[in-house]
mmCIF file of C-alpha atoms in Angstrom:
data_model
loop_
_atom_site.group_PDB
_atom_site.id
_atom_site.type_symbol
_atom_site.label_atom_id
_atom_site.label_comp_id
_atom_site.label_asym_id
_atom_site.label_seq_id
_atom_site.Cartn_x
_atom_site.Cartn_y
_atom_site.Cartn_z
ATOM 1 C CA MET A 1 51.466 37.585 18.464
ATOM 2 C CA PHE A 2 50.653 35.000 15.785
ATOM 3 C CA ASP A 3 53.630 33.514 13.906
ATOM 4 C CA ASP A 4 52.666 31.629 10.741
ATOM 5 C CA LYS A 5 56.329 30.751 10.016
ATOM 6 C CA SER A 6 56.499 28.477 13.076
ATOM 7 C CA TYR A 7 53.532 26.483 11.741
ATOM 8 C CA SER A 8 55.144 26.342 8.306
ATOM 9 C CA SER A 9 58.366 24.960 9.831
ATOM 10 C CA LYS A 10 56.340 22.358 11.775
ATOM 11 C CA MET A 11 54.828 21.245 8.454
ATOM 12 C CA ASP A 12 58.316 21.159 6.895
ATOM 13 C CA LYS A 13 59.513 18.872 9.704
ATOM 14 C CA THR A 14 56.510 16.586 9.135
ATOM 15 C CA ILE A 15 57.464 16.299 5.461
ATOM 16 C CA ASP A 16 61.122 15.630 6.385
ATOM 17 C CA VAL A 17 60.029 12.673 8.541
ATOM 18 C CA PHE A 18 57.835 11.427 5.683
ATOM 19 C CA VAL A 19 60.748 11.631 3.207
ATOM 20 C CA LYS A 20 62.973 9.684 5.625
ATOM 21 C CA GLU A 21 60.288 6.976 5.905
ATOM 22 C CA LEU A 22 59.991 6.843 2.102
ATOM 23 C CA SER A 23 63.743 6.444 1.644
ATOM 24 C CA SER A 24 63.719 3.415 3.932
ATOM 25 C CA LEU A 25 61.235 1.627 1.651
ATOM 26 C CA ARG A 26 62.792 -0.981 -0.552
ATOM 27 C CA THR A 27 62.881 -0.361 -4.264
ATOM 28 C CA GLY A 28 64.589 -2.622 -6.801
ATOM 29 C CA ARG A 29 68.041 -1.193 -6.040
ATOM 30 C CA ALA A 30 70.209 -1.633 -2.969
ATOM 31 C CA ASN A 31 70.241 1.467 -0.792
ATOM 32 C CA ALA A 32 71.948 1.864 2.592
ATOM 33 C CA SER A 33 69.036 3.968 3.903
ATOM 34 C CA MET A 34 66.792 0.871 3.631
ATOM 35 C CA LEU A 35 68.326 -0.213 6.951
ATOM 36 C CA ASP A 36 67.659 3.095 8.776
ATOM 37 C CA LEU A 37 64.526 1.829 10.500
ATOM 38 C CA VAL A 38 66.043 -1.540 11.523
ATOM 39 C CA LYS A 39 67.057 -1.516 15.197
ATOM 40 C CA VAL A 40 69.380 -4.100 16.768
ATOM 41 C CA ASP A 41 69.027 -5.079 20.437
ATOM 42 C CA VAL A 42 72.622 -4.719 21.733
ATOM 43 C CA TYR A 43 74.141 -3.583 25.004
ATOM 44 C CA GLY A 44 70.669 -3.540 26.550
ATOM 45 C CA GLN A 45 69.205 -1.013 24.101
ATOM 46 C CA GLN A 46 67.873 -0.647 20.562
ATOM 47 C CA MET A 47 70.528 0.749 18.199
ATOM 48 C CA PRO A 48 70.463 1.464 14.450
ATOM 49 C CA ILE A 49 72.730 -0.761 12.366
ATOM 50 C CA ASN A 50 74.870 2.175 11.189
ATOM 51 C CA GLN A 51 76.068 2.640 14.799
ATOM 52 C CA LEU A 52 77.318 -0.954 14.940
ATOM 53 C CA ALA A 53 78.750 -1.405 11.464
ATOM 54 C CA SER A 54 79.725 0.295 8.226
ATOM 55 C CA ILE A 55 77.197 -0.132 5.413
ATOM 56 C CA THR A 56 78.232 -0.141 1.747
ATOM 57 C CA THR A 57 76.528 -0.935 -1.558
ATOM 58 C CA PRO A 58 79.243 -2.422 -3.814
ATOM 59 C CA GLU A 59 76.725 -3.530 -6.463
ATOM 60 C CA PRO A 60 73.222 -2.331 -7.434
ATOM 61 C CA ARG A 61 71.650 -5.443 -5.849
ATOM 62 C CA MET A 62 73.916 -5.972 -2.820
ATOM 63 C CA ILE A 63 74.353 -4.319 0.563
ATOM 64 C CA ASN A 64 77.417 -5.172 2.644
ATOM 65 C CA ILE A 65 77.372 -4.628 6.400
ATOM 66 C CA GLN A 66 80.832 -4.772 8.003
ATOM 67 C CA VAL A 67 80.028 -5.345 11.702
ATOM 68 C CA TRP A 68 82.718 -3.935 14.001
ATOM 69 C CA ASP A 69 82.193 -6.357 16.900
ATOM 70 C CA GLN A 70 82.121 -10.103 16.076
ATOM 71 C CA ASN A 71 79.628 -10.714 18.929
ATOM 72 C CA ASN A 72 77.041 -8.436 17.280
ATOM 73 C CA VAL A 73 76.932 -10.301 13.940
ATOM 74 C CA PRO A 74 74.162 -12.771 14.976
ATOM 75 C CA LEU A 75 72.180 -9.882 16.533
ATOM 76 C CA VAL A 76 72.362 -7.836 13.323
ATOM 77 C CA ASP A 77 71.369 -10.951 11.350
ATOM 78 C CA ALA A 78 68.347 -11.561 13.613
ATOM 79 C CA ALA A 79 67.239 -7.896 13.461
ATOM 80 C CA ILE A 80 67.303 -7.883 9.651
ATOM 81 C CA LYS A 81 65.359 -11.163 9.482
ATOM 82 C CA LYS A 82 62.761 -9.789 11.928
ATOM 83 C CA SER A 83 62.311 -6.538 9.977
ATOM 84 C CA GLU A 84 59.693 -6.294 7.233
ATOM 85 C CA LEU A 85 62.287 -5.747 4.506
ATOM 86 C CA GLY A 86 62.023 -9.320 3.247
ATOM 87 C CA LEU A 87 65.810 -9.649 2.906
ATOM 88 C CA ASN A 88 67.825 -12.784 3.642
ATOM 89 C CA PRO A 89 71.262 -12.011 5.156
ATOM 90 C CA GLN A 90 74.324 -14.151 4.366
ATOM 91 C CA ILE A 91 77.055 -14.156 7.023
ATOM 92 C CA ASP A 92 80.754 -14.313 6.119
ATOM 93 C CA GLY A 93 82.810 -13.724 9.286
ATOM 94 C CA GLN A 94 82.145 -10.123 10.341
ATOM 95 C CA LEU A 95 80.635 -9.265 6.961
ATOM 96 C CA VAL A 96 76.886 -9.591 6.466
ATOM 97 C CA ARG A 97 75.817 -9.611 2.811
ATOM 98 C CA LEU A 98 72.272 -8.625 1.897
ATOM 99 C CA PRO A 99 71.281 -9.535 -1.664
ATOM 100 C CA VAL A 100 68.341 -7.359 -2.763
ATOM 101 C CA PRO A 101 66.013 -9.422 -4.974
ATOM 102 C CA GLU A 102 63.949 -8.034 -7.841
ATOM 103 C CA LEU A 103 60.548 -6.784 -6.780
ATOM 104 C CA ASN A 104 57.695 -8.922 -8.050
ATOM 105 C CA GLU A 105 54.376 -7.384 -9.147
ATOM 106 C CA GLU A 106 52.579 -8.364 -5.939
ATOM 107 C CA ARG A 107 55.241 -6.739 -3.752
ATOM 108 C CA ARG A 108 55.201 -3.593 -5.912
ATOM 109 C CA THR A 109 51.451 -3.228 -5.435
ATOM 110 C CA GLU A 110 51.855 -3.796 -1.702
ATOM 111 C CA LEU A 111 54.555 -1.096 -1.532
ATOM 112 C CA LYS A 112 52.355 1.281 -3.521
ATOM 113 C CA LYS A 113 49.589 0.883 -0.916
ATOM 114 C CA MET A 114 52.094 1.450 1.904
ATOM 115 C CA ILE A 115 53.343 4.654 0.244
ATOM 116 C CA LYS A 116 49.777 5.934 -0.147
ATOM 117 C CA SER A 117 48.959 5.287 3.523
ATOM 118 C CA MET A 118 52.228 6.916 4.656
ATOM 119 C CA GLY A 119 51.325 9.937 2.514
ATOM 120 C CA GLU A 120 47.845 10.088 4.066
ATOM 121 C CA LYS A 121 49.297 10.000 7.596
ATOM 122 C CA CYS A 122 51.622 12.858 6.692
ATOM 123 C CA LYS A 123 48.715 14.890 5.257
ATOM 124 C CA VAL A 124 46.675 14.289 8.416
ATOM 125 C CA SER A 125 49.592 15.597 10.501
ATOM 126 C CA ILE A 126 49.798 18.705 8.308
ATOM 127 C CA ARG A 127 46.049 19.301 8.667
ATOM 128 C CA ASN A 128 46.361 18.928 12.446
ATOM 129 C CA ILE A 129 49.006 21.661 12.438
ATOM 130 C CA ARG A 130 46.613 23.857 10.410
ATOM 131 C CA ARG A 131 43.845 23.205 12.936
ATOM 132 C CA GLU A 132 46.220 24.108 15.760
ATOM 133 C CA ALA A 133 47.067 27.405 13.989
ATOM 134 C CA ASN A 134 43.387 28.237 13.412
ATOM 135 C CA GLU A 135 42.596 27.540 17.075
ATOM 136 C CA GLU A 136 45.347 29.946 18.125
ATOM 137 C CA LEU A 137 43.873 32.577 15.775
ATOM 138 C CA LYS A 138 40.432 32.125 17.348
ATOM 139 C CA LYS A 139 41.934 32.570 20.844
ATOM 140 C CA LEU A 140 43.700 35.761 19.744
ATOM 141 C CA LEU A 141 40.432 37.071 18.264
ATOM 142 C CA LYS A 142 38.531 36.211 21.441
ATOM 143 C CA SER A 143 41.070 38.040 23.614
ATOM 144 C CA LYS A 144 40.858 40.990 21.173
ATOM 145 C CA ASP A 145 44.588 40.794 20.292
ATOM 146 C CA ILE A 146 43.727 40.762 16.584
ATOM 147 C CA SER A 147 40.780 42.027 14.507
ATOM 148 C CA GLU A 148 38.408 39.811 12.532
ATOM 149 C CA ASP A 149 39.987 40.981 9.279
ATOM 150 C CA GLU A 150 43.441 40.001 10.540
ATOM 151 C CA GLU A 151 42.102 36.611 11.600
ATOM 152 C CA LYS A 152 40.586 35.983 8.152
ATOM 153 C CA SER A 153 43.772 37.031 6.327
ATOM 154 C CA LYS A 154 45.965 34.863 8.613
ATOM 155 C CA GLU A 155 43.595 31.905 8.087
ATOM 156 C CA LYS A 156 44.061 32.337 4.327
ATOM 157 C CA VAL A 157 47.852 32.416 4.758
ATOM 158 C CA ILE A 158 47.764 29.224 6.861
ATOM 159 C CA GLN A 159 45.474 27.563 4.299
ATOM 160 C CA THR A 160 47.888 28.467 1.478
ATOM 161 C CA ILE A 161 50.838 27.061 3.441
ATOM 162 C CA THR A 162 48.830 23.885 4.148
ATOM 163 C CA ASP A 163 47.865 23.483 0.474
ATOM 164 C CA ASP A 164 51.501 23.879 -0.615
ATOM 165 C CA HIS A 165 52.704 21.250 1.860
ATOM 166 C CA ILE A 166 49.947 18.774 0.914
ATOM 167 C CA LYS A 167 50.791 19.277 -2.772
ATOM 168 C CA SER A 168 54.441 18.547 -1.933
ATOM 169 C CA VAL A 169 53.447 15.294 -0.172
ATOM 170 C CA ASP A 170 51.339 14.253 -3.195
ATOM 171 C CA GLU A 171 54.293 14.890 -5.521
ATOM 172 C CA LYS A 172 56.629 12.821 -3.334
ATOM 173 C CA VAL A 173 54.088 9.969 -3.184
ATOM 174 C CA SER A 174 53.626 9.875 -6.958
ATOM 175 C CA SER A 175 57.372 10.046 -7.684
ATOM 176 C CA LYS A 176 58.066 7.188 -5.231
ATOM 177 C CA GLU A 177 55.235 5.154 -6.814
ATOM 178 C CA LYS A 178 56.784 5.700 -10.268
ATOM 179 C CA GLU A 179 60.177 4.618 -8.901
ATOM 180 C CA ILE A 180 58.670 1.414 -7.486
ATOM 181 C CA MET A 181 56.646 0.579 -10.598
ATOM 182 C CA THR A 182 59.710 1.064 -12.837
ATOM 183 C CA ILE A 183 61.212 -2.299 -13.590
#
């Protein structure tokens, strides 16, 4: 039997991933989630910084990373420098300070383009889920498990779900763009 809720939850998960990617983008303020996508090569594997240190934001333009193991400090430093965040870490013993500079106009425009392309990728994923659902409907129709009328009504339901999710992505993209363009 066809279950449109499973496709809706797949689309929800796609949007959740998109929101997590958006939160890791750098805006003008310091945010601990900016470091979520930075992986450090320690103990023979890639680990997120929050598994090696505690991350705090004592000021709006500063992130402090208190590394638990002294030996990992240079590795965390190197991982942050290698990432595309454009931040310059300052080391003070086991504490790594990350001053977050103001965004200049060029960087804001660059970020805006990145947000748009991330939004497009998310929409493509949602449309792929819709296509997958429609293919399942066609199979069910072919095997005579559902009637043509049922297929048409389910296609409309899937299309409505898809439209709602795409609208949600557009709203998230425009709100993030506003946040980035706000000085």
